[in-house]
Structure formats: C-alpha cells, structure tokens
Tab-separated table of C-alpha atoms in Angstrom:
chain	number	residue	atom	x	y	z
A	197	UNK	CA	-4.957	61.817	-12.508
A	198	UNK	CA	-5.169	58.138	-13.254
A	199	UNK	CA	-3.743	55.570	-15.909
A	200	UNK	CA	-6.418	53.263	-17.202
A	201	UNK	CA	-5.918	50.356	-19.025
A	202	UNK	CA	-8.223	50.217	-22.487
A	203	UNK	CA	-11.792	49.058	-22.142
A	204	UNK	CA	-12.259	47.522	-24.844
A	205	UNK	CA	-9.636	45.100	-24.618
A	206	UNK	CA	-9.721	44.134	-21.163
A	207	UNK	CA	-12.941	43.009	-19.088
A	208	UNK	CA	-11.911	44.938	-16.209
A	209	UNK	CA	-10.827	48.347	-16.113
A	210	UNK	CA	-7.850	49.192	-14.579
A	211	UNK	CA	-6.634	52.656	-13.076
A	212	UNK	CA	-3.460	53.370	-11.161
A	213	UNK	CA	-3.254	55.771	-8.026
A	214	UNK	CA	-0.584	58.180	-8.124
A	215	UNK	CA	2.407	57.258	-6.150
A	216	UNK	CA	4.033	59.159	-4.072
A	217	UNK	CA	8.667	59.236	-3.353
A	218	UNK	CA	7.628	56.959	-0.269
A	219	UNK	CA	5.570	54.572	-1.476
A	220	UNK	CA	8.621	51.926	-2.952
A	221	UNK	CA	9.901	52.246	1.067
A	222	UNK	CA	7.006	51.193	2.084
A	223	UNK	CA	6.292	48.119	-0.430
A	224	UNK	CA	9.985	47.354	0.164
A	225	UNK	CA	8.866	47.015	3.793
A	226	UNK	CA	5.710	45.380	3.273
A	227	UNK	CA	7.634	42.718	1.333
A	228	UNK	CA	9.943	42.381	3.866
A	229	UNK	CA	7.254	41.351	6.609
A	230	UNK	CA	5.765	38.859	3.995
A	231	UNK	CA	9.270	37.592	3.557
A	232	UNK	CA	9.785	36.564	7.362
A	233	UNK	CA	5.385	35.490	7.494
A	234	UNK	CA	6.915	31.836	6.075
A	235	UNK	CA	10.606	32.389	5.797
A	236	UNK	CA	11.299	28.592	5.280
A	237	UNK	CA	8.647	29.012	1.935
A	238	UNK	CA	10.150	32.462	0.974
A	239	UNK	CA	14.177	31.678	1.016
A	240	UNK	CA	13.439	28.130	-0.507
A	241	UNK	CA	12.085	29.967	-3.410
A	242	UNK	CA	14.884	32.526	-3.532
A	243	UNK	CA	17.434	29.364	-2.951
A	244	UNK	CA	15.757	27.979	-6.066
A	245	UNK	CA	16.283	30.837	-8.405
A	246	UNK	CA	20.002	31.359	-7.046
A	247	UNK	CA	20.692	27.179	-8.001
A	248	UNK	CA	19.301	28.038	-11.568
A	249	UNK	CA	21.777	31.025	-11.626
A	250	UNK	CA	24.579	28.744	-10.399
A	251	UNK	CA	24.024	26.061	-12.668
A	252	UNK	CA	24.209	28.477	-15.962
A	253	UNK	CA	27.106	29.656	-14.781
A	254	UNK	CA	28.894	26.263	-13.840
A	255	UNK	CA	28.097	25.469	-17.334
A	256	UNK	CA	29.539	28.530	-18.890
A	257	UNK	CA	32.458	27.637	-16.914
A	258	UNK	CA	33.026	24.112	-17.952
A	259	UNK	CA	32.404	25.411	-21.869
A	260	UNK	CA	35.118	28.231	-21.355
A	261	UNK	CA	32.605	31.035	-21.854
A	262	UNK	CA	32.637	32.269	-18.054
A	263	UNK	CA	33.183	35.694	-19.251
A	264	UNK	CA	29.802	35.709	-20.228
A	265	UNK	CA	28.489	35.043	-16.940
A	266	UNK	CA	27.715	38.809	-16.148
A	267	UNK	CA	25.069	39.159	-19.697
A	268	UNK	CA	23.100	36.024	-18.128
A	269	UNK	CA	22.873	37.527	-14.945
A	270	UNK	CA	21.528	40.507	-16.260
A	271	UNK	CA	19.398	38.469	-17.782
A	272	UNK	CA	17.935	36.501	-15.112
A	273	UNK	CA	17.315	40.280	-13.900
A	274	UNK	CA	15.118	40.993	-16.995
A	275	UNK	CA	13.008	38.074	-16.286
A	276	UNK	CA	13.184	38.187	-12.721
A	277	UNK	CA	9.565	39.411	-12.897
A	278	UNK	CA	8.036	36.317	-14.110
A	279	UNK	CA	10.110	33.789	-12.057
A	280	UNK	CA	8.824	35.595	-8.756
A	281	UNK	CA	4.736	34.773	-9.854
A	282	UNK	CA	4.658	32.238	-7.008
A	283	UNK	CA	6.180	34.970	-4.505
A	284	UNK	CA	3.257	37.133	-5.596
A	285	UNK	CA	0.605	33.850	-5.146
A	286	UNK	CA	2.313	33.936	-1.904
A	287	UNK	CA	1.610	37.218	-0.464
A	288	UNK	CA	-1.639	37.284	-1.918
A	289	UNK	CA	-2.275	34.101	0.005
A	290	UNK	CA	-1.133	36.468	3.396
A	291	UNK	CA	-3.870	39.447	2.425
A	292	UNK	CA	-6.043	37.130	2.270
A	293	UNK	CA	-5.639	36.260	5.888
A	294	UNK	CA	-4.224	32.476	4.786
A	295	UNK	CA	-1.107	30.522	4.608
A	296	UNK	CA	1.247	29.769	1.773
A	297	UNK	CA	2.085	26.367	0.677
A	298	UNK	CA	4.696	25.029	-1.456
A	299	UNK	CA	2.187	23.951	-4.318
A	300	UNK	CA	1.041	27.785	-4.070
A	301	UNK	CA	4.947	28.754	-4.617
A	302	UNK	CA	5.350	26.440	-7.419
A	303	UNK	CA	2.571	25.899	-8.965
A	304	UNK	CA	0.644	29.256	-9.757
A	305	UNK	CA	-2.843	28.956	-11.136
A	306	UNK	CA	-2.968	31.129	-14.440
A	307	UNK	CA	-6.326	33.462	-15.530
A	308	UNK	CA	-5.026	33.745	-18.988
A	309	UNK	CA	-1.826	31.084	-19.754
A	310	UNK	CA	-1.735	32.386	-23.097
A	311	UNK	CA	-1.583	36.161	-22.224
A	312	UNK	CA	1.145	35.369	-19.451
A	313	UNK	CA	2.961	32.942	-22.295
A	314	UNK	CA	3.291	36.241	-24.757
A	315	UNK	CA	4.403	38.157	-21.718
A	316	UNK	CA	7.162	35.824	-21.088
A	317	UNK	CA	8.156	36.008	-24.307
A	318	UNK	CA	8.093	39.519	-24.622
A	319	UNK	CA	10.803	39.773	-21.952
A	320	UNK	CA	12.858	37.521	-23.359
A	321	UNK	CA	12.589	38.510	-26.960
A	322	UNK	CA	14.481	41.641	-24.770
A	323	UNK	CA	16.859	39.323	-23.424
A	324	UNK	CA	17.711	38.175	-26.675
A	325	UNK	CA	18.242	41.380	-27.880
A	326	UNK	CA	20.908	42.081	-24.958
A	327	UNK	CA	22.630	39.094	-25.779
A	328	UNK	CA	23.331	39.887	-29.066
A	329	UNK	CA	24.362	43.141	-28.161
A	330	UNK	CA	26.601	41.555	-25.943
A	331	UNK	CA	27.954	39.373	-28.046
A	332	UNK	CA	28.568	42.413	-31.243
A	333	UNK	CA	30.013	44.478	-28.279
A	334	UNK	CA	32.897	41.855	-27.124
A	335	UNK	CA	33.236	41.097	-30.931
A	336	UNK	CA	34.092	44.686	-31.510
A	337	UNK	CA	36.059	46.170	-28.675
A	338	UNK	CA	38.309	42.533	-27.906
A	339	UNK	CA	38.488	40.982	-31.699
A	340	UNK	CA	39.740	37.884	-29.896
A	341	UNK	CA	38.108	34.468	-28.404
A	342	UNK	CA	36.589	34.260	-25.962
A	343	UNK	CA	38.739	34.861	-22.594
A	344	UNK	CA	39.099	32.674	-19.451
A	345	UNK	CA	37.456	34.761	-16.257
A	346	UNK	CA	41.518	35.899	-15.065
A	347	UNK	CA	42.069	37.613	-18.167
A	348	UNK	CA	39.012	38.931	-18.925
A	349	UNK	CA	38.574	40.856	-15.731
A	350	UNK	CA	41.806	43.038	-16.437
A	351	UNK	CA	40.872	43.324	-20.027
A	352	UNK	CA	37.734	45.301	-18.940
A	353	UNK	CA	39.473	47.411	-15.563
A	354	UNK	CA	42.692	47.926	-17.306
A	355	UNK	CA	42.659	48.371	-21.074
A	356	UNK	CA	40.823	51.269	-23.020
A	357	UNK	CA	38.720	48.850	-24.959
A	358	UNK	CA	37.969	46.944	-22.020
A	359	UNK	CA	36.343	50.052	-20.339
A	360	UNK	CA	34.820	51.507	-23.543
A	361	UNK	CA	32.950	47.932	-23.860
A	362	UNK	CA	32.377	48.191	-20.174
A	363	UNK	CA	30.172	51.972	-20.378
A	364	UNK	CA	28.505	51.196	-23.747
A	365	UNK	CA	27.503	47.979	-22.779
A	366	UNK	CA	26.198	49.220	-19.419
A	367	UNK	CA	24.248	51.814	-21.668
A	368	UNK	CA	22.580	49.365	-23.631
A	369	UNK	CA	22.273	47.524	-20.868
A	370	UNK	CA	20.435	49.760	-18.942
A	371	UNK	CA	18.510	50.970	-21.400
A	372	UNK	CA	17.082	47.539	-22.119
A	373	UNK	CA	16.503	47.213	-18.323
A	374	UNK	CA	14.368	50.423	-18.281
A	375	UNK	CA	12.656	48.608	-20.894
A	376	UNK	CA	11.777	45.886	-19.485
A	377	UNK	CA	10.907	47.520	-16.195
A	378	UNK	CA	8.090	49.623	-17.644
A	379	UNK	CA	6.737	46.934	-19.413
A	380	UNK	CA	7.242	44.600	-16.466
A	381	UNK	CA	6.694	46.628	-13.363
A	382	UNK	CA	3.038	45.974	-12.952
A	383	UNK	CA	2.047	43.795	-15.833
A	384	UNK	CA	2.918	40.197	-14.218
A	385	UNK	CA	0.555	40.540	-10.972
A	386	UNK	CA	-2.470	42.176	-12.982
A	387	UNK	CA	-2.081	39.074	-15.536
A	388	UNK	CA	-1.750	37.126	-12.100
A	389	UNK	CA	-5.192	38.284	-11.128
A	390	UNK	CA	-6.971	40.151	-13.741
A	391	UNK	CA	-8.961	38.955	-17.072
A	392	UNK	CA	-6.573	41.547	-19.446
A	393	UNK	CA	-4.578	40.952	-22.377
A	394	UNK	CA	-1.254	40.800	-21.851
A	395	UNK	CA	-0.389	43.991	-24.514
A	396	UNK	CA	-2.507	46.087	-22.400
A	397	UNK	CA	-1.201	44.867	-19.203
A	398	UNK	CA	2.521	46.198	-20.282
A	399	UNK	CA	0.593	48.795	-22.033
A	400	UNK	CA	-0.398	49.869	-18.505
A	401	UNK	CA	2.693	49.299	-16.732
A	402	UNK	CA	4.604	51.478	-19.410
A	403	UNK	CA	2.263	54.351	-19.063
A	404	UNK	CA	2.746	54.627	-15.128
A	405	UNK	CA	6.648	54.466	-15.151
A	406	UNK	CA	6.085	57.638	-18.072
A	407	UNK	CA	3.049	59.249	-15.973
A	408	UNK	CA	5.078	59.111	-12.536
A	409	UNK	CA	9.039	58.921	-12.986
A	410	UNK	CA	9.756	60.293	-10.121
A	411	UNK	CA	8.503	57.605	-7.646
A	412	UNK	CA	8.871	54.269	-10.164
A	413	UNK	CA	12.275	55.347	-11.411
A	414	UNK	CA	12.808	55.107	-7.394
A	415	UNK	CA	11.727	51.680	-7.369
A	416	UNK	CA	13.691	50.798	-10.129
A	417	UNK	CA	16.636	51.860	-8.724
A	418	UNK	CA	15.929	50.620	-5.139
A	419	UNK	CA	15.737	46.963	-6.891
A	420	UNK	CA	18.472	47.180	-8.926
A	421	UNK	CA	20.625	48.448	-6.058
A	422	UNK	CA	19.371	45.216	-4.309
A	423	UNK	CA	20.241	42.914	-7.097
A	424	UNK	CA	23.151	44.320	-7.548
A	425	UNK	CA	24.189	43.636	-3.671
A	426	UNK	CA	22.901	40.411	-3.845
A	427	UNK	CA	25.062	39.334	-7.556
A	428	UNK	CA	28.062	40.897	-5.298
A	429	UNK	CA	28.072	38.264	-3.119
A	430	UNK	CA	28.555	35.771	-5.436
A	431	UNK	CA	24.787	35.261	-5.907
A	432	UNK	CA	24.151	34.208	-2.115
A	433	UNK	CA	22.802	37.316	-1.429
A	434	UNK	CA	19.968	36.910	-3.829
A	435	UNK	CA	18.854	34.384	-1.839
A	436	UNK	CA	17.661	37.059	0.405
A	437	UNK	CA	17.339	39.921	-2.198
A	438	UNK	CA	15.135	38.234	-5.222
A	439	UNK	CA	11.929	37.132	-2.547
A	440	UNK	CA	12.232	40.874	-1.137
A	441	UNK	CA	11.638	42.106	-4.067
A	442	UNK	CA	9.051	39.497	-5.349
A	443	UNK	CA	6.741	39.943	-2.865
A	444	UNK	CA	7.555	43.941	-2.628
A	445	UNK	CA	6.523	43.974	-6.166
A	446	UNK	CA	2.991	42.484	-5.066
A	447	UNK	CA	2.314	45.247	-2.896
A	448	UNK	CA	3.189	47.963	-5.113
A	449	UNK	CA	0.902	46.081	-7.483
A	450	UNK	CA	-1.656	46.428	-4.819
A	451	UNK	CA	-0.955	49.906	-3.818
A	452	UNK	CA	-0.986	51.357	-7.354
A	453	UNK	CA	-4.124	49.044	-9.105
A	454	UNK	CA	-7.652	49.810	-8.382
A	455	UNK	CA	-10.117	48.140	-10.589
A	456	UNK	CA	-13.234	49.979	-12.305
A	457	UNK	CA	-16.257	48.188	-13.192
C-alpha cells in the first residue's frame, strides 16, 4: 500500500514505500557515515545552529527571562527541519557521487521559494502557538514575574504547581511536536527536490506518520531522544546530534519517496 501525494496539485507524483521498525536504524546510520564524509562541513553547520541557540539564550539571560530558555529550545526543535536544508543539499551532493561545499551548506538552491516560504511559516505559526501556551501556562500555575533560572528550577521539581505546569506543558508540548513532525517529517526534502506545493508536501508527510505509526513514531522518538541528549549537555552536544539527524532525515526521505510519472 502506498501514500501518494495529489495529482492534480503537484507535477510529480509522489508515493511512499512502506517502512519497516528498522528502517530509522538504518537512516540514523546512513546519516552518520554522511556526517564523518566532510566532518569539518557537517559540525561547522551543527556549530552554527548551536551559536544561534546560545545567543537567544544569552539574551534571555541578560533580559531576566532565562526561565524561558527551555520553550525556545523546543522551539528551535520544531523548526529544526528547515534549518538542516543545507545538511540535506549536502548528502544529496554525496549520492550523487560529489563533494559538499560550504556555498552548498549555506546557500541551498530553492525549486519553489514560495512553497518552502509557506512551509516555514507553517512551522512557526506552531511555534507561536507553543509560546503562547507557554506563556498562559506559567501565567496560571506561578501568578508571579518572571523568575531568575535558581528559583525557577525548584519552583518546577519541588512545588505542586511547578510540576503540574511541568506535565501539562510537556503535553502540549508534545502534542505540538507530533504536529509538527507529521507535517515536517518528509515535506522539507521533497520541497528540496520536487516541483509540489508545499500543502501537499505536509499533506504527504502527515499521511505516512498516520499510514505507518509504528516505524515513524520510531523515528520520532529516536530524534527526540537525540535532541534531548544533545540540549543535556548544555547544547554542545547538538553540535554532534542536529547534523545526525539532518542528513538522517535525507535518507529516510530517500528511502520512503519514489516518484510516479
């Protein structure tokens, strides 16, 4: 059985292969080869995305709003699949039987801008939406200002509306995550490399995480156990963690798509 992407509103038709509970091991280990084929290339870009990270929350720091460090980083999570296009250039570059560059990397050349512009913003219209329930959630279970990082980390361990913000925000928080995976799992590569809209490209995406839970809900939690390993080290492991799963994502891309003319 196959998932097809609508013909009339996409040049190309798409169909997905049925995965199987060992396929994410094996694009996590095809991603790790393309990782080490230019390491230099691949932990530069990871580097990159880990500054970025750094640098929103040095500035959350120096405006007294650490606390809300964690929502951005889940965040950065939810849009994770968009900042990793030139890891996905990069390993195409490798099938291809060619090197990377760093103008590959960074500057990724776009079928459809526009279609890639409303998928952006489709992601973080998500985002948004976490924020906000971030933000209601604090206002509701501390009624206070916001909290410097030493008294905000006992609030949430120690104190019963500290932990009842802690498991309904993870709730919403995952459930916005599951969101964006389906929509996100497979849409930014076809865009990448396929004449489709982007609505049909999530469209797609969506109805393979609902066609075959078994092994995508595997994948998602094999890259959210990564990112959460990597955010445990104080965001150094992501330096490792975020092209792993950039150019992992490729291959599942490549695994799962077969086009139909």
């Amino acid at each position: 059985m196959t998932v097809t992407a609508s013909p009339e509103t996409s040049a190309e038709r798409l169909s997905v292969r049925a995965p199987t509970l060992d396929d994410p091991w094996r694009w996590l280990q095809a991603g790790w080869r393309d990782m080490w084929r230019q390491p230099l290339l691949s932990l530069g870009y990871g580097c990159a995305f880990v500054l970025g990270g750094l640098a929103v929350t040095a500035a959350l720091w120096a405006s007294g709003l650490v606390s809300l460090a964690p929502v951005l980083a889940a965040g950065f999570a939810l849009l994770g699949p968009v900042f990793a296009s030139g890891l996905y250039e990069m390993s195409r570059k490798y099938e291809a039987g060619e090197q990377a560059t760093l103008r590959d990397a960074a500057v990724v050349r776009l079928p459809q801008p526009a279609q890639m512009a409303f998928l952006s913003f489709s992601l973080m219209f998500l985002f948004l939406i976490w924020m906000r329930m971030a933000t209601l959630l604090y206002a509701l279970f501390a009624s206070d200002s916001y909290m410097p990082i030493d008294a905000f980390l006992p609030f949430v361990l120690t104190t019963s509306e500290g932990l009842g913000m802690l498991v309904i925000g993870t709730a919403v928080g995952g459930a916005l995550a599951l969101a964006a995976f389906a929509v996100s799992a497979l849409s930014v590569p076809i865009i990448l490399q396929h004449d489709i809209d982007a609505v049909s490209a999530m469209a797609l995406s969506a109805r393979t995480v609902i066609r075959y839970p078994g092994p995508m809900l595997l994948w998602a939690w094999l890259i959210a156990v990564l990112i959460a390993l990597g955010m445990a080290t104080m965001f150094v492991g992501l330096i490792v963690v975020f092209p792993l799963v950039g150019h992992a994502t490729w291959h599942a891309y490549r695994a799962l798509v077969k086009v139909e003319r």
